[in-house]
Amino acid sequence: MPRSKKGKRGSSKPGSLRQEVLQLQLSAKACPKGVKNGVKGESTASDDEMTSDILSHCSSASESASVMEESTGSEQVDEQTAQEQMEDKLKQCIDNLMDKSAKTRLAALESLRQAFSSKLLYDFLTERRLTVSDCLERSIKKGGGEEQAAAATVFTLLCIQLGGGDEAEEGFKVLRPVLTSILIDSSASIAARQSCARALGMCCYVSTAEEGETLIKSLAHLESVFMSSYPNKEGTLPTPKPGSSWLHSAALQAWSLLVTLCPASKLAVLLDLHLPKLLACLQSSDVNYRIAVGETIALLVELGRDIDQEFEVEDSESLCKCLKSLATDSNKHRAKNDRRKQRSIFREVLHYIENEDFPEEKIRFGLENVYIDSWMRRRIYDAFKEILESGVRDHLQHNPLLRDIFGLGPPLILDATIKANKISRFEKHLFNSAAFKARTKQRNKVRDKRADVM
C-alpha cells in the first residue's frame, strides 16, 4: 500500500528556527569571555564570527526547508494519485473475481484480503458492495476448497468494512445459508469449513441481526461442529480426524464470540450444557484445541460470575488440578513453543479461576490505547485481530464499528492541529546540526587559546 503521509516530514518553519538559534547565541554571550581556571586570556570567539557561522548554516538550512515546503504540495498531489491508482487496482481485482481462471480469481481474492484488512475503504466499497457480494457468493458456491476459504474470509472483511449496518446485514442474510451449508458438510474441504465457521461467527457478531433467531441458529450450527470432539457415553474422547482439531478450534472460538451477545437466560442454559463437557476436552491431544478450550472455559466462568456473583464451577478442585498440570507441562514429546504457549495461557486461566485475577493488556494505536481487561474483551479483540491481522490497529483508529465495540467514541481528527504544533524531524535535525557546528567551533577556539596560555 502507498505511504500517504510521506511528504509531511519536509515542512519546516525557518523563522522559528532562526529564533531558537539566536536564543542559543544569547545564552552563549551570558558566559564570561576568556576565563578558564583563573587564567584570563583573549576573547574565546568573536560574537560576529559566531553569528556569521550560525546564520550561514541556517541560511542553507532555510533554503533546504523552503524547498521541502514547496514539495509538500506535490506530495499531496502524489497522495491523491496513489489513492486513485489503488482504487484502479481494486476495481481490476473485482473484475478478476469473475474470470474463468481459478488461479486469477484466487490472486484477486488475496489482493482484496490484503487491501480490506489493512485500510478502511468504506466509501469505495459502499458503491460496489452488491457487485462484490455477488462475486463472493459465486466463489463460495462454485469454487474449490481454497477459493471457498478465501472468499469466506474476504466476505468477513467486507462486513467489517461496511460497519455492521444495513448493508452488512443485507449481505449476511444472503450468504448465511451458503456459509452454513459448507460448515456442516462433512465432505467439504476442512479449510473451507474452518473459514466459514469464522465468517459465520464474525458476520453474525458485527451485523445488526445478532439478536433473536439468527443468533440462536448460528450458535446451534457452530455447536454441531465442535461438539463432535466431546467425550462419548463411556467418557473417552474420540480419535480426531486429520485437520479436525483446527476446525473444532475455529468453531469453538466463533461460538464463544457469539456467546458474549447472549442474554442471561440463554447463557445459563449454555453454561449447564457445555461447561462440564469442555472440562473433559482439556485432555485433547491437540495443543491448539486445548488452548481454545481453556480460554472458552475462562470466558464462560467470567460470564457466569457476571450474572451470578456466587457462580461456582462444579468439581472446581479437579478443574484446578488439571489446569495446574497443563500450566506446568514439560513433556518432551511436545514442541517447545507449544509447551511455552500452553503454560502461559493456562497460568492465566488458573489465576482467574482461583482468584479472579486477569492480566490487563494495553494496545496502543496512534495517540490512543485500548485496554483488554477481561476474557470477554480478549475474545473480541482476538477475533478481530485474527481476521484483520496487522491492520487491526488502523481499523481501531479509523473504523467506527471497532471504535464503537471497544467504547472509543468517534474517530479522532487531530492530524491538522498536531502536525501544525509538532516540530518535524527535519526541523529538529537542522537545529541540532546548527547548534553542534557552532558549539564545536567555540570549543576548538577555546582549546587553541588554552594551549597558547600554557
PDB file of N, CA, C and O in Angstrom, residues 1-37:
ATOM      1  N   MET A   1       0.850  -1.196   0.000  1.00  0.00           N
ATOM      2  CA  MET A   1       0.000   0.000   0.000  1.00  0.00           C
ATOM      3  C   MET A   1       0.884   1.244   0.000  1.00  0.00           C
ATOM      4  O   MET A   1       1.929   1.269   0.676  1.00  0.00           O
ATOM      5  N   PRO A   2       0.538   2.311  -0.661  1.00  0.00           N
ATOM      6  CA  PRO A   2       1.372   3.518  -0.693  1.00  0.00           C
ATOM      7  C   PRO A   2       1.352   4.231   0.630  1.00  0.00           C
ATOM      8  O   PRO A   2       0.381   4.195   1.370  1.00  0.00           O
ATOM      9  N   ARG A   3       2.472   4.880   0.929  1.00  0.00           N
ATOM     10  CA  ARG A   3       2.535   5.697   2.129  1.00  0.00           C
ATOM     11  C   ARG A   3       1.877   7.028   1.849  1.00  0.00           C
ATOM     12  O   ARG A   3       2.314   7.768   0.980  1.00  0.00           O
ATOM     13  N   SER A   4       0.844   7.345   2.600  1.00  0.00           N
ATOM     14  CA  SER A   4       0.020   8.501   2.264  1.00  0.00           C
ATOM     15  C   SER A   4       0.529   9.791   2.848  1.00  0.00           C
ATOM     16  O   SER A   4       0.118  10.857   2.450  1.00  0.00           O
ATOM     17  N   LYS A   5       1.472   9.723   3.822  1.00  0.00           N
ATOM     18  CA  LYS A   5       1.850  10.955   4.519  1.00  0.00           C
ATOM     19  C   LYS A   5       3.361  11.113   4.529  1.00  0.00           C
ATOM     20  O   LYS A   5       3.947  11.615   5.477  1.00  0.00           O
ATOM     21  N   LYS A   6       4.016  10.648   3.484  1.00  0.00           N
ATOM     22  CA  LYS A   6       5.460  10.667   3.456  1.00  0.00           C
ATOM     23  C   LYS A   6       6.005  12.080   3.395  1.00  0.00           C
ATOM     24  O   LYS A   6       7.036  12.385   3.997  1.00  0.00           O
ATOM     25  N   GLY A   7       5.343  12.948   2.684  1.00  0.00           N
ATOM     26  CA  GLY A   7       5.881  14.277   2.468  1.00  0.00           C
ATOM     27  C   GLY A   7       5.718  15.218   3.619  1.00  0.00           C
ATOM     28  O   GLY A   7       6.216  16.330   3.595  1.00  0.00           O
ATOM     29  N   LYS A   8       5.039  14.852   4.675  1.00  0.00           N
ATOM     30  CA  LYS A   8       4.786  15.774   5.770  1.00  0.00           C
ATOM     31  C   LYS A   8       6.046  16.106   6.546  1.00  0.00           C
ATOM     32  O   LYS A   8       6.112  17.093   7.239  1.00  0.00           O
ATOM     33  N   ARG A   9       7.068  15.231   6.462  1.00  0.00           N
ATOM     34  CA  ARG A   9       8.266  15.494   7.236  1.00  0.00           C
ATOM     35  C   ARG A   9       9.010  16.704   6.699  1.00  0.00           C
ATOM     36  O   ARG A   9       9.815  17.296   7.413  1.00  0.00           O
ATOM     37  N   GLY A  10       8.797  17.041   5.449  1.00  0.00           N
ATOM     38  CA  GLY A  10       9.573  18.106   4.857  1.00  0.00           C
ATOM     39  C   GLY A  10       9.157  19.487   5.283  1.00  0.00           C
ATOM     40  O   GLY A  10       9.878  20.444   5.029  1.00  0.00           O
ATOM     41  N   SER A  11       8.004  19.693   5.870  1.00  0.00           N
ATOM     42  CA  SER A  11       7.528  21.017   6.234  1.00  0.00           C
ATOM     43  C   SER A  11       8.377  21.575   7.351  1.00  0.00           C
ATOM     44  O   SER A  11       8.675  20.924   8.326  1.00  0.00           O
ATOM     45  N   SER A  12       8.845  22.841   7.239  1.00  0.00           N
ATOM     46  CA  SER A  12       9.701  23.461   8.243  1.00  0.00           C
ATOM     47  C   SER A  12       9.404  24.932   8.299  1.00  0.00           C
ATOM     48  O   SER A  12       8.889  25.529   7.360  1.00  0.00           O
ATOM     49  N   LYS A  13       9.751  25.557   9.415  1.00  0.00           N
ATOM     50  CA  LYS A  13       9.499  26.981   9.619  1.00  0.00           C
ATOM     51  C   LYS A  13      10.829  27.671   9.877  1.00  0.00           C
ATOM     52  O   LYS A  13      11.356  27.628  11.001  1.00  0.00           O
ATOM     53  N   PRO A  14      11.449  28.299   8.874  1.00  0.00           N
ATOM     54  CA  PRO A  14      12.749  28.915   9.042  1.00  0.00           C
ATOM     55  C   PRO A  14      12.743  30.003  10.104  1.00  0.00           C
ATOM     56  O   PRO A  14      13.719  30.197  10.801  1.00  0.00           O
ATOM     57  N   GLY A  15      11.638  30.755  10.221  1.00  0.00           N
ATOM     58  CA  GLY A  15      11.589  31.833  11.202  1.00  0.00           C
ATOM     59  C   GLY A  15      11.767  31.335  12.617  1.00  0.00           C
ATOM     60  O   GLY A  15      12.559  31.857  13.406  1.00  0.00           O
ATOM     61  N   SER A  16      11.025  30.299  12.974  1.00  0.00           N
ATOM     62  CA  SER A  16      11.145  29.760  14.322  1.00  0.00           C
ATOM     63  C   SER A  16      12.522  29.160  14.538  1.00  0.00           C
ATOM     64  O   SER A  16      13.072  29.191  15.638  1.00  0.00           O
ATOM     65  N   LEU A  17      13.133  28.612  13.489  1.00  0.00           N
ATOM     66  CA  LEU A  17      14.464  28.029  13.607  1.00  0.00           C
ATOM     67  C   LEU A  17      15.489  29.106  13.911  1.00  0.00           C
ATOM     68  O   LEU A  17      16.369  28.926  14.765  1.00  0.00           O
ATOM     69  N   ARG A  18      15.398  30.241  13.228  1.00  0.00           N
ATOM     70  CA  ARG A  18      16.326  31.347  13.498  1.00  0.00           C
ATOM     71  C   ARG A  18      16.193  31.839  14.935  1.00  0.00           C
ATOM     72  O   ARG A  18      17.195  32.143  15.595  1.00  0.00           O
ATOM     73  N   GLN A  19      14.955  31.937  15.422  1.00  0.00           N
ATOM     74  CA  GLN A  19      14.754  32.418  16.794  1.00  0.00           C
ATOM     75  C   GLN A  19      15.412  31.482  17.796  1.00  0.00           C
ATOM     76  O   GLN A  19      16.070  31.921  18.744  1.00  0.00           O
ATOM     77  N   GLU A  20      15.276  30.179  17.610  1.00  0.00           N
ATOM     78  CA  GLU A  20      15.861  29.235  18.557  1.00  0.00           C
ATOM     79  C   GLU A  20      17.375  29.311  18.539  1.00  0.00           C
ATOM     80  O   GLU A  20      18.037  29.265  19.590  1.00  0.00           O
ATOM     81  N   VAL A  21      17.968  29.442  17.344  1.00  0.00           N
ATOM     82  CA  VAL A  21      19.424  29.514  17.258  1.00  0.00           C
ATOM     83  C   VAL A  21      19.938  30.813  17.862  1.00  0.00           C
ATOM     84  O   VAL A  21      20.971  30.848  18.532  1.00  0.00           O
ATOM     85  N   LEU A  22      19.224  31.936  17.643  1.00  0.00           N
ATOM     86  CA  LEU A  22      19.634  33.210  18.238  1.00  0.00           C
ATOM     87  C   LEU A  22      19.530  33.173  19.753  1.00  0.00           C
ATOM     88  O   LEU A  22      20.335  33.773  20.459  1.00  0.00           O
ATOM     89  N   GLN A  23      18.534  32.440  20.282  1.00  0.00           N
ATOM     90  CA  GLN A  23      18.465  32.278  21.741  1.00  0.00           C
ATOM     91  C   GLN A  23      19.682  31.529  22.252  1.00  0.00           C
ATOM     92  O   GLN A  23      20.227  31.832  23.318  1.00  0.00           O
ATOM     93  N   LEU A  24      20.144  30.547  21.498  1.00  0.00           N
ATOM     94  CA  LEU A  24      21.354  29.824  21.868  1.00  0.00           C
ATOM     95  C   LEU A  24      22.553  30.754  21.871  1.00  0.00           C
ATOM     96  O   LEU A  24      23.424  30.689  22.740  1.00  0.00           O
ATOM     97  N   GLN A  25      22.571  31.653  20.906  1.00  0.00           N
ATOM     98  CA  GLN A  25      23.679  32.617  20.826  1.00  0.00           C
ATOM     99  C   GLN A  25      23.667  33.551  22.027  1.00  0.00           C
ATOM    100  O   GLN A  25      24.710  33.839  22.619  1.00  0.00           O
ATOM    101  N   LEU A  26      22.484  34.049  22.424  1.00  0.00           N
ATOM    102  CA  LEU A  26      22.385  34.953  23.575  1.00  0.00           C
ATOM    103  C   LEU A  26      22.812  34.271  24.855  1.00  0.00           C
ATOM    104  O   LEU A  26      23.449  34.877  25.719  1.00  0.00           O
ATOM    105  N   SER A  27      22.468  32.975  24.990  1.00  0.00           N
ATOM    106  CA  SER A  27      22.889  32.267  26.188  1.00  0.00           C
ATOM    107  C   SER A  27      24.395  32.110  26.220  1.00  0.00           C
ATOM    108  O   SER A  27      25.026  32.107  27.284  1.00  0.00           O
ATOM    109  N   ALA A  28      25.039  31.990  25.051  1.00  0.00           N
ATOM    110  CA  ALA A  28      26.493  31.898  24.997  1.00  0.00           C
ATOM    111  C   ALA A  28      27.139  33.224  25.383  1.00  0.00           C
ATOM    112  O   ALA A  28      28.191  33.267  26.009  1.00  0.00           O
ATOM    113  N   LYS A  29      26.458  34.355  25.025  1.00  0.00           N
ATOM    114  CA  LYS A  29      27.000  35.668  25.388  1.00  0.00           C
ATOM    115  C   LYS A  29      26.995  35.897  26.884  1.00  0.00           C
ATOM    116  O   LYS A  29      27.800  36.640  27.421  1.00  0.00           O
ATOM    117  N   ALA A  30      26.054  35.246  27.577  1.00  0.00           N
ATOM    118  CA  ALA A  30      25.950  35.472  29.018  1.00  0.00           C
ATOM    119  C   ALA A  30      27.141  34.904  29.777  1.00  0.00           C
ATOM    120  O   ALA A  30      27.397  35.268  30.917  1.00  0.00           O
ATOM    121  N   CYS A  31      27.896  33.985  29.212  1.00  0.00           N
ATOM    122  CA  CYS A  31      29.046  33.369  29.874  1.00  0.00           C
ATOM    123  C   CYS A  31      30.238  34.323  29.804  1.00  0.00           C
ATOM    124  O   CYS A  31      30.430  35.032  28.813  1.00  0.00           O
ATOM    125  N   PRO A  32      31.120  34.393  30.816  1.00  0.00           N
ATOM    126  CA  PRO A  32      32.328  35.240  30.781  1.00  0.00           C
ATOM    127  C   PRO A  32      33.239  34.809  29.658  1.00  0.00           C
ATOM    128  O   PRO A  32      33.346  33.639  29.347  1.00  0.00           O
ATOM    129  N   LYS A  33      33.871  35.772  29.058  1.00  0.00           N
ATOM    130  CA  LYS A  33      34.735  35.511  27.916  1.00  0.00           C
ATOM    131  C   LYS A  33      36.179  35.313  28.383  1.00  0.00           C
ATOM    132  O   LYS A  33      36.700  36.104  29.162  1.00  0.00           O
ATOM    133  N   GLY A  34      36.790  34.233  27.894  1.00  0.00           N
ATOM    134  CA  GLY A  34      38.220  34.072  28.039  1.00  0.00           C
ATOM    135  C   GLY A  34      38.688  33.714  29.415  1.00  0.00           C
ATOM    136  O   GLY A  34      39.870  33.820  29.699  1.00  0.00           O
ATOM    137  N   VAL A  35      37.817  33.322  30.330  1.00  0.00           N
ATOM    138  CA  VAL A  35      38.223  32.987  31.681  1.00  0.00           C
ATOM    139  C   VAL A  35      38.133  31.499  31.858  1.00  0.00           C
ATOM    140  O   VAL A  35      37.086  30.913  31.656  1.00  0.00           O
ATOM    141  N   LYS A  36      39.210  30.868  32.250  1.00  0.00           N
ATOM    142  CA  LYS A  36      39.234  29.422  32.457  1.00  0.00           C
ATOM    143  C   LYS A  36      40.267  29.127  33.515  1.00  0.00           C
ATOM    144  O   LYS A  36      41.457  29.437  33.360  1.00  0.00           O
ATOM    145  N   ASN A  37      39.841  28.541  34.651  1.00  0.00           N
ATOM    146  CA  ASN A  37      40.734  28.169  35.753  1.00  0.00           C
ATOM    147  C   ASN A  37      41.540  29.355  36.255  1.00  0.00           C
ATOM    148  O   ASN A  37      42.717  29.264  36.586  1.00  0.00           O
TER     149      ASN A  37
END
